[in-house]
Tab-separated table of C-alpha atoms in Angstrom:
chain	number	residue	atom	x	y	z
I	1	MET	CA	-12.721	-17.961	8.780
I	2	LYS	CA	-14.404	-21.086	7.114
I	3	ASP	CA	-12.711	-24.316	6.462
I	4	PHE	CA	-13.022	-25.174	2.743
I	5	SER	CA	-11.217	-28.316	2.890
I	6	ALA	CA	-13.957	-30.772	2.577
I	7	GLN	CA	-15.301	-28.626	-0.408
I	8	LEU	CA	-12.143	-28.371	-2.204
I	9	ALA	CA	-11.480	-32.084	-1.979
I	10	GLN	CA	-14.174	-32.715	-4.383
I	11	LEU	CA	-13.165	-30.090	-7.126
I	12	ASN	CA	-10.735	-30.346	-10.029
I	13	ALA	CA	-7.970	-27.575	-10.490
I	14	HIS	CA	-9.929	-25.413	-12.633
I	15	ALA	CA	-12.748	-25.245	-10.031
I	16	ILE	CA	-10.474	-24.855	-7.163
I	17	PHE	CA	-9.068	-21.577	-8.634
I	18	ASP	CA	-12.548	-20.305	-9.342
I	19	PHE	CA	-13.759	-21.488	-5.788
I	20	LEU	CA	-10.789	-19.627	-4.124
I	21	CYS	CA	-10.831	-16.265	-5.863
I	22	ARG	CA	-14.566	-16.378	-5.420
I	23	GLU	CA	-14.670	-16.907	-1.541
I	24	ALA	CA	-11.367	-14.913	-1.205
I	25	LEU	CA	-13.148	-11.840	-2.921
I	26	GLY	CA	-16.277	-12.295	-0.632
I	27	ALA	CA	-13.882	-12.220	2.355
I	28	ARG	CA	-12.357	-9.013	1.297
I	29	ALA	CA	-8.793	-10.892	1.032
I	30	SER	CA	-6.060	-9.066	-0.803
I	31	ASP	CA	-4.048	-12.454	-1.303
I	32	ILE	CA	-4.383	-16.056	-1.510
I	33	HIS	CA	-1.237	-18.053	-0.177
I	34	GLY	CA	-0.633	-21.512	-1.020
I	35	ASP	CA	2.096	-23.061	0.949
I	36	PRO	CA	3.594	-26.691	0.350
I	37	GLY	CA	4.206	-28.844	3.260
I	38	ALA	CA	5.518	-32.545	3.613
I	39	ALA	CA	1.937	-33.949	4.154
I	40	ALA	CA	-0.440	-31.201	2.881
I	41	PHE	CA	-0.697	-28.026	1.072
I	42	ARG	CA	-2.077	-25.123	3.264
I	43	LEU	CA	-4.166	-22.408	1.795
I	44	ARG	CA	-4.596	-19.111	3.512
I	45	PHE	CA	-6.359	-15.670	2.729
I	46	ARG	CA	-4.918	-12.317	3.831
I	47	VAL	CA	-7.712	-10.306	5.204
I	48	ASP	CA	-6.955	-6.781	6.611
I	49	GLY	CA	-3.436	-7.489	6.827
I	50	VAL	CA	-3.619	-10.842	8.636
I	51	LEU	CA	-3.472	-14.252	7.424
I	52	HIS	CA	-6.218	-16.868	8.064
I	53	VAL	CA	-5.846	-20.624	7.200
I	54	VAL	CA	-9.025	-21.763	5.032
I	55	ALA	CA	-8.183	-25.193	3.743
I	56	TYR	CA	-5.740	-27.960	3.395
I	57	ILE	CA	-5.511	-30.087	0.202
I	58	SER	CA	-3.272	-32.877	-0.910
I	59	PRO	CA	0.034	-32.281	-2.492
I	60	GLN	CA	-1.157	-34.157	-5.601
I	61	GLN	CA	-4.302	-31.748	-5.842
I	62	ALA	CA	-1.897	-28.903	-5.169
I	63	GLN	CA	0.389	-29.712	-8.206
I	64	SER	CA	-2.638	-29.662	-10.451
I	65	PHE	CA	-3.927	-26.230	-9.046
I	66	ILE	CA	-0.501	-24.728	-9.439
I	67	ALA	CA	-0.310	-25.883	-12.957
I	68	ARG	CA	-3.819	-24.449	-13.847
I	69	CYS	CA	-2.719	-21.045	-12.103
I	70	LYS	CA	0.408	-21.122	-14.297
I	71	VAL	CA	-1.597	-21.788	-17.528
I	72	LEU	CA	-3.921	-18.998	-16.714
I	73	GLY	CA	-1.020	-16.606	-15.888
I	74	GLY	CA	0.902	-17.342	-18.983
I	75	ILE	CA	3.789	-18.963	-16.879
I	76	ASP	CA	5.966	-21.608	-18.102
I	77	ILE	CA	4.201	-24.744	-16.754
I	78	THR	CA	7.371	-27.019	-17.017
I	79	GLU	CA	9.672	-24.727	-15.105
I	80	ARG	CA	9.578	-25.562	-11.249
I	81	ARG	CA	13.219	-24.368	-10.234
I	82	LEU	CA	12.900	-20.698	-10.610
I	83	PRO	CA	10.499	-18.071	-9.083
I	84	GLN	CA	7.959	-17.070	-11.971
I	85	ASP	CA	5.058	-14.571	-12.099
I	86	GLY	CA	2.241	-13.828	-14.426
I	87	GLN	CA	-1.321	-12.278	-14.528
I	88	THR	CA	-4.818	-13.193	-15.507
I	89	THR	CA	-8.353	-11.909	-15.271
I	90	PHE	CA	-11.081	-13.380	-13.120
I	91	ILE	CA	-14.689	-12.468	-13.879
I	92	HIS	CA	-16.344	-12.166	-10.562
I	93	HIS	CA	-20.209	-12.914	-10.562
I	94	LEU	CA	-22.028	-11.102	-7.786
I	95	ASP	CA	-25.215	-12.248	-6.162
I	96	THR	CA	-26.972	-9.193	-7.479
I	97	GLY	CA	-26.629	-10.830	-11.012
I	98	SER	CA	-23.851	-8.417	-12.290
I	99	GLU	CA	-20.131	-9.229	-12.783
I	100	HIS	CA	-16.791	-7.280	-13.058
I	101	ALA	CA	-13.250	-8.249	-14.012
I	102	VAL	CA	-10.789	-8.736	-11.212
I	103	ASP	CA	-6.998	-8.263	-12.005
I	104	VAL	CA	-5.059	-11.338	-10.623
I	105	ARG	CA	-1.298	-11.442	-10.359
I	106	ILE	CA	0.168	-15.051	-10.067
I	107	ALA	CA	3.699	-15.620	-8.422
I	108	THR	CA	5.318	-18.984	-7.850
I	109	PHE	CA	8.429	-19.600	-5.735
I	110	PRO	CA	10.278	-23.062	-5.384
I	111	SER	CA	10.563	-24.518	-1.863
I	112	VAL	CA	11.976	-27.968	-0.479
I	113	HIS	CA	8.236	-29.304	-0.520
I	114	GLY	CA	7.410	-28.064	-4.071
I	115	GLU	CA	6.251	-24.882	-5.278
I	116	LYS	CA	4.651	-21.990	-3.227
I	117	ILE	CA	1.918	-19.816	-5.024
I	118	THR	CA	0.662	-16.452	-4.121
I	119	ILE	CA	-2.296	-15.048	-5.762
I	120	ARG	CA	-2.964	-11.141	-5.522
I	121	LEU	CA	-6.336	-10.006	-6.022
I	122	LEU	CA	-6.704	-6.442	-7.421
I	123	ASP	CA	-10.415	-5.745	-7.179
I	124	THR	CA	-10.888	-2.145	-8.438
I	125	ALA	CA	-14.621	-2.263	-7.901
I	126	ARG	CA	-14.074	-3.195	-4.214
I	127	GLY	CA	-12.329	0.097	-3.000
I	128	ARG	CA	-13.195	3.781	-3.381
I	129	ILE	CA	-10.020	5.619	-4.577
I	130	SER	CA	-10.135	9.121	-2.997
I	131	LEU	CA	-7.936	10.870	-0.331
I	132	LYS	CA	-11.044	10.841	2.049
I	133	TYR	CA	-11.157	7.211	2.120
I	134	THR	CA	-7.490	6.611	2.543
I	135	GLY	CA	-7.874	7.739	6.149
I	136	LEU	CA	-6.099	11.075	5.438
I	137	SER	CA	-7.441	13.757	7.739
I	138	GLU	CA	-8.799	17.134	6.277
I	139	ARG	CA	-5.790	18.849	7.865
I	140	HIS	CA	-3.304	16.493	6.116
I	141	GLN	CA	-5.380	16.611	2.714
I	142	LYS	CA	-5.204	20.325	2.751
I	143	LYS	CA	-1.514	20.406	3.209
I	144	LEU	CA	-0.920	17.712	0.526
I	145	LEU	CA	-3.115	19.256	-2.029
I	146	LYS	CA	-1.235	22.621	-1.542
I	147	TYR	CA	1.732	21.082	-3.072
I	148	VAL	CA	-0.067	18.893	-5.660
I	149	HIS	CA	-1.715	21.933	-6.931
I	150	LYS	CA	1.609	23.602	-7.608
I	151	GLN	CA	3.496	23.730	-11.069
I	152	GLN	CA	6.466	22.117	-10.149
I	153	GLY	CA	8.297	20.043	-7.185
I	154	LEU	CA	8.675	16.623	-5.807
I	155	VAL	CA	5.968	15.090	-3.562
I	156	LEU	CA	7.051	11.813	-2.065
I	157	VAL	CA	4.831	9.040	-0.647
I	158	CYS	CA	6.731	6.441	1.510
I	159	GLY	CA	5.906	3.456	3.701
I	160	PRO	CA	6.592	-0.298	3.734
I	161	THR	CA	5.130	-2.879	1.257
I	162	GLY	CA	1.494	-3.092	1.520
I	163	SER	CA	0.941	0.121	3.196
I	164	GLY	CA	-1.316	1.660	0.538
I	165	LYS	CA	1.290	3.986	-1.046
I	166	THR	CA	-0.367	3.083	-4.580
I	167	THR	CA	-3.756	3.923	-3.613
I	168	THR	CA	-2.614	7.278	-2.232
I	169	LEU	CA	-0.828	8.039	-5.470
I	170	TYR	CA	-4.003	7.316	-7.214
I	171	ALA	CA	-6.331	9.245	-5.107
I	172	THR	CA	-3.789	12.169	-5.284
I	173	LEU	CA	-3.956	12.215	-9.052
I	174	LEU	CA	-7.605	11.795	-9.096
I	175	ALA	CA	-7.881	15.095	-7.030
I	176	CYS	CA	-6.045	16.889	-9.833
I	177	SER	CA	-7.771	18.518	-12.866
I	178	ARG	CA	-7.283	15.742	-15.468
I	179	ASP	CA	-8.795	18.045	-18.204
I	180	GLN	CA	-6.498	21.050	-17.573
I	181	ARG	CA	-3.279	19.182	-16.672
I	182	HIS	CA	-1.457	16.503	-18.811
I	183	ILE	CA	-0.918	13.554	-16.415
I	184	VAL	CA	1.559	10.586	-17.318
I	185	THR	CA	2.377	7.597	-15.153
I	186	LEU	CA	5.185	5.078	-15.088
I	187	GLU	CA	4.244	1.993	-12.930
I	188	ASP	CA	5.172	-1.351	-12.386
I	189	PRO	CA	2.490	-2.743	-12.755
I	190	VAL	CA	-0.501	-0.702	-13.469
I	191	GLU	CA	-2.898	-1.374	-10.768
I	192	TYR	CA	-5.935	0.690	-11.414
I	193	VAL	CA	-6.838	2.379	-14.709
I	194	LEU	CA	-7.605	6.033	-14.339
I	195	GLU	CA	-9.886	8.022	-16.596
I	196	GLY	CA	-8.032	10.894	-18.335
I	197	VAL	CA	-4.582	9.711	-17.320
I	198	VAL	CA	-1.874	8.288	-19.497
I	199	GLN	CA	-0.692	5.323	-17.760
I	200	SER	CA	2.413	3.065	-18.807
I	201	GLN	CA	3.928	0.048	-17.278
I	202	VAL	CA	7.819	-0.142	-17.398
I	203	MET	CA	9.597	-3.063	-18.864
I	204	PRO	CA	13.096	-3.197	-17.590
I	205	LYS	CA	13.892	-6.415	-19.592
I	206	ILE	CA	13.567	-4.355	-22.875
I	207	GLY	CA	15.163	-1.254	-21.390
I	208	PHE	CA	12.058	0.595	-20.585
I	209	THR	CA	13.030	1.638	-17.088
I	210	PHE	CA	11.631	4.197	-14.636
I	211	ALA	CA	14.472	6.440	-15.371
I	212	SER	CA	14.479	6.087	-19.299
I	213	GLY	CA	10.645	6.588	-19.146
I	214	ILE	CA	10.836	9.731	-17.255
I	215	ARG	CA	13.363	11.153	-19.800
I	216	SER	CA	10.926	10.202	-22.587
I	217	ILE	CA	7.766	11.587	-20.951
I	218	LEU	CA	9.663	15.007	-20.773
I	219	ARG	CA	9.258	15.450	-24.621
I	220	HIS	CA	5.434	14.896	-24.417
I	221	ASP	CA	4.899	18.418	-22.421
I	222	PRO	CA	3.622	16.700	-19.156
I	223	ASP	CA	2.344	18.605	-16.173
I	224	ILE	CA	2.276	15.903	-13.619
I	225	ILE	CA	4.532	12.613	-13.770
I	226	MET	CA	3.690	9.636	-11.411
I	227	VAL	CA	6.585	7.464	-10.880
I	228	GLY	CA	5.685	4.256	-9.122
I	229	GLU	CA	8.701	3.789	-7.234
I	230	VAL	CA	12.216	5.359	-6.869
I	231	ARG	CA	14.656	2.328	-6.679
I	232	ASP	CA	17.883	3.510	-7.577
I	233	LYS	CA	19.941	6.735	-8.083
I	234	GLU	CA	19.193	6.861	-12.046
I	235	THR	CA	15.397	7.096	-11.201
I	236	ALA	CA	15.835	9.548	-8.337
I	237	ASP	CA	18.162	11.831	-10.437
I	238	ALA	CA	15.710	11.835	-13.340
I	239	ALA	CA	12.730	12.455	-11.148
I	240	LEU	CA	14.554	15.421	-9.235
I	241	GLN	CA	15.572	16.922	-12.639
I	242	ALA	CA	12.047	16.794	-13.928
I	243	ALA	CA	10.759	18.331	-10.756
I	244	LEU	CA	13.399	21.228	-10.873
I	245	THR	CA	12.170	22.002	-14.607
I	246	GLY	CA	8.688	22.901	-14.316
I	247	HIS	CA	6.912	19.601	-13.566
I	248	LEU	CA	5.208	18.052	-10.780
I	249	VAL	CA	6.473	14.662	-9.654
I	250	ILE	CA	4.883	12.350	-7.419
I	251	THR	CA	6.495	9.133	-6.505
I	252	THR	CA	7.284	6.679	-3.567
I	253	THR	CA	10.232	5.007	-1.755
I	254	HIS	CA	10.164	2.058	0.633
I	255	THR	CA	10.893	3.898	3.870
I	256	ALA	CA	9.120	3.582	7.128
I	257	THR	CA	8.992	7.340	8.066
I	258	ALA	CA	9.113	10.723	6.344
I	259	LEU	CA	12.634	11.688	7.444
I	260	GLY	CA	13.853	8.204	6.692
I	261	SER	CA	12.951	8.708	2.968
I	262	ILE	CA	15.116	11.868	2.917
I	263	MET	CA	18.095	9.754	4.373
I	264	ARG	CA	17.474	7.050	1.858
I	265	LEU	CA	17.708	9.497	-1.013
I	266	LEU	CA	20.875	11.190	0.281
I	267	ASP	CA	22.482	7.506	0.756
I	268	MET	CA	21.543	6.940	-2.800
I	269	GLY	CA	24.130	9.685	-3.667
I	270	ILE	CA	21.632	12.545	-4.349
I	271	GLU	CA	23.293	15.944	-3.623
I	272	PRO	CA	21.614	17.726	-0.727
I	273	TYR	CA	21.287	21.037	-2.636
I	274	ILE	CA	19.324	19.183	-5.445
I	275	LEU	CA	17.174	17.534	-3.027
I	276	THR	CA	16.305	20.567	-0.974
I	277	ALA	CA	15.628	22.507	-4.127
I	278	ALA	CA	13.191	20.019	-5.503
I	279	LEU	CA	11.464	18.301	-2.588
I	280	SER	CA	8.231	19.687	-1.505
I	281	CYS	CA	6.785	17.394	1.007
I	282	VAL	CA	6.960	13.706	2.169
I	283	LEU	CA	3.910	11.877	3.239
I	284	ALA	CA	4.464	8.778	5.199
I	285	GLN	CA	1.792	6.158	5.935
I	286	HIS	CA	1.099	2.757	7.557
I	287	LEU	CA	-2.048	0.557	7.503
I	288	VAL	CA	-3.814	-0.371	10.702
I	289	ARG	CA	-6.989	-2.317	11.202
I	290	CYS	CA	-10.503	-0.724	11.611
I	291	LEU	CA	-12.694	-1.625	14.362
I	292	CYS	CA	-15.972	-3.015	13.098
I	293	VAL	CA	-18.605	-0.597	13.298
I	294	HIS	CA	-21.294	-3.141	13.972
I	295	CYS	CA	-19.909	-4.407	17.058
I	296	ARG	CA	-17.607	-1.723	18.608
I	297	LYS	CA	-18.457	-0.338	22.023
I	298	LYS	CA	-17.466	2.442	24.217
I	299	CYS	CA	-14.953	1.303	27.031
I	300	ALA	CA	-13.422	3.013	29.904
I	301	LEU	CA	-9.807	3.304	29.905
I	302	SER	CA	-7.750	0.763	31.968
I	303	SER	CA	-5.044	2.089	34.185
I	304	ARG	CA	-2.345	0.651	31.880
I	305	GLN	CA	-3.999	2.411	28.765
I	306	GLU	CA	-4.150	5.770	30.836
I	307	SER	CA	-0.399	5.273	31.751
I	308	SER	CA	0.480	4.629	28.094
I	309	LEU	CA	-1.363	7.658	26.969
I	310	ILE	CA	0.164	9.886	29.573
I	311	LYS	CA	3.741	8.392	28.731
I	312	HIS	CA	3.289	9.369	25.212
I	313	GLY	CA	1.921	12.962	26.154
I	314	PHE	CA	-1.716	12.646	25.084
I	315	GLU	CA	-4.663	14.033	27.075
I	316	LEU	CA	-7.115	10.990	28.469
I	317	PRO	CA	-10.233	10.768	26.636
I	318	GLU	CA	-13.738	10.026	28.391
I	319	PHE	CA	-13.740	6.651	26.630
I	320	ILE	CA	-12.349	4.609	23.670
I	321	PHE	CA	-13.879	2.120	21.581
I	322	GLU	CA	-13.091	-1.720	21.526
I	323	SER	CA	-15.059	-4.514	19.539
I	324	THR	CA	-15.882	-8.060	20.503
I	325	GLY	CA	-16.508	-9.546	17.031
I	326	CYS	CA	-19.927	-10.305	15.253
I	327	GLU	CA	-21.154	-12.045	12.150
I	328	LYS	CA	-20.627	-8.716	10.179
I	329	CYS	CA	-16.783	-9.050	10.623
I	330	GLY	CA	-16.401	-12.852	10.849
I	331	MET	CA	-16.081	-12.718	14.792
I	332	THR	CA	-12.683	-10.830	14.372
I	333	GLY	CA	-13.916	-7.333	15.610
I	334	TYR	CA	-12.352	-5.713	12.492
I	335	HIS	CA	-13.375	-4.670	9.148
I	336	GLY	CA	-10.981	-3.178	6.732
I	337	ARG	CA	-7.965	-0.982	7.254
I	338	ILE	CA	-7.117	2.620	7.564
I	339	GLY	CA	-4.148	4.788	6.875
I	340	VAL	CA	-2.027	6.423	9.493
I	341	PHE	CA	-0.110	9.345	8.341
I	342	GLU	CA	2.686	11.913	8.964
I	343	LEU	CA	3.265	14.690	6.537
I	344	LEU	CA	6.652	16.452	6.647
I	345	GLU	CA	6.904	19.970	4.917
I	346	LEU	CA	10.173	21.269	4.276
I	347	SER	CA	10.809	24.437	6.136
I	348	GLU	CA	13.913	26.618	5.645
I	349	PRO	CA	15.412	25.531	8.792
I	350	LEU	CA	15.098	21.818	7.690
I	351	ARG	CA	16.415	22.527	4.184
I	352	ALA	CA	19.348	24.153	5.827
I	353	ALA	CA	19.887	21.196	7.785
I	354	ILE	CA	19.663	18.766	5.142
I	355	ALA	CA	22.237	20.671	3.085
I	356	GLU	CA	24.651	20.511	5.868
I	357	ARG	CA	24.194	16.551	6.018
I	358	VAL	CA	23.045	16.495	9.697
I	359	SER	CA	21.921	13.181	11.346
I	360	ILE	CA	18.584	11.991	11.331
I	361	ASP	CA	18.206	12.629	15.042
I	362	ILE	CA	19.006	16.317	14.537
I	363	LEU	CA	16.666	16.513	11.402
I	364	SER	CA	13.882	15.260	13.750
I	365	GLU	CA	14.491	17.654	16.491
I	366	ILE	CA	14.150	20.602	13.817
I	367	ALA	CA	11.229	19.039	12.247
I	368	LEU	CA	9.313	18.686	15.837
I	369	GLN	CA	10.365	22.464	16.491
I	370	ASP	CA	8.431	22.971	13.170
I	371	HIS	CA	5.414	21.528	14.534
I	372	PHE	CA	5.903	18.182	12.597
I	373	GLU	CA	3.329	15.615	13.761
I	374	LEU	CA	4.496	12.036	13.955
I	375	PHE	CA	2.394	8.898	13.020
I	376	LEU	CA	1.380	8.564	16.782
I	377	ALA	CA	-0.645	11.853	16.706
I	378	ASP	CA	-2.679	10.760	13.674
I	379	ALA	CA	-3.168	7.154	15.469
I	380	TYR	CA	-4.388	9.089	18.643
I	381	ASP	CA	-6.969	10.871	16.618
I	382	LYS	CA	-8.306	7.958	15.018
I	383	LEU	CA	-8.296	5.990	18.494
I	384	VAL	CA	-10.433	8.907	19.828
I	385	GLN	CA	-12.487	8.909	16.910
I	386	GLY	CA	-13.282	5.099	17.402
I	387	SER	CA	-11.781	4.056	13.951
I	388	ILE	CA	-9.027	1.981	15.754
I	389	GLY	CA	-8.564	0.005	19.072
I	390	PHE	CA	-6.009	0.397	21.547
I	391	SER	CA	-3.881	-2.472	20.497
I	392	ASP	CA	-3.282	-0.957	16.977
I	393	PHE	CA	-2.605	2.311	18.644
I	394	LEU	CA	0.187	0.714	20.585
I	395	SER	CA	1.501	-0.935	17.429
I	396	VAL	CA	2.080	2.458	15.885
I	397	ALA	CA	3.674	3.789	19.322
I	398	ASP	CA	5.951	0.853	19.327
I	399	GLY	CA	7.036	1.467	15.838
């Protein structure tokens, strides 16, 4: 990654914001981090999930830069003691002469050396939103859409923060007939605008929460309700009741695994009989780095790699792919990220076990007997296909 320190030293606060946004978008960065220090202010881009240092500027210059960001984001410029957030729009001018608007989310956080700032870039023109481009296999797509095309039930998407859950939600909605089905969303915030979908942003400060929003939506004859996240029991109760009364509800939880999301809902206080009656399936996902297609090469397996695959019960492929880095990927060897998934369908034995409140270990045994495929199986397929390298396969294996 280039060092922009010299260029930034010559710019004013307004120009620094434009420069960083332009360069970050060109590098496919999702976030810009500004970190205060005793002697200098560090700037970093997050690209494909990894942070890269791109510049250092003086504390004085950083203070002006943060003030400019606050003005743009509609944030109180005089308040430096409390975390704040806001948003603005950046007009990205492309080399082709065209331009498009990029949604920018700005957040500040107080620290001992001054305010930290994080700028998230939501570039809707960059990504192609469809289930195909999430990395979801055809097999998983068919299973997921089987439940999405039903008239009622709860479809749960789970994963850690930044795992692509929102993109999967949008891709799932786009796979539905938006002319024949009334689709309404509750989001915090709305990240992408979808044609043919009624989208709403919750505002908890004035009482417009996920739970109250669901209850209001039910008066508008919805077919599909998308809820950005189940954060509490009240929202979970409202979502489950909607799913049990002739509506399809699609939502997310911040849990790492499919079975973990079921345990999370039970821990919230959801009655097992309600959960088993409403829940259709759980799709869990993580993001891993894609190998650069321009510099990846076939490689023979090392003895260590062979042992690892055998240990996890996989057949040994003739070869795998690894990349060395090139100009196309900035010498990193990676370009973009892809989802690794596990999809849990609720069989009758699994529903019965949930109703009995058995442990997650017993649930796992029953699910595996029902041919439930864990993340690692999907990661292995992507390893053999050349989408990911062995180190990222191991990161999935190690959990």
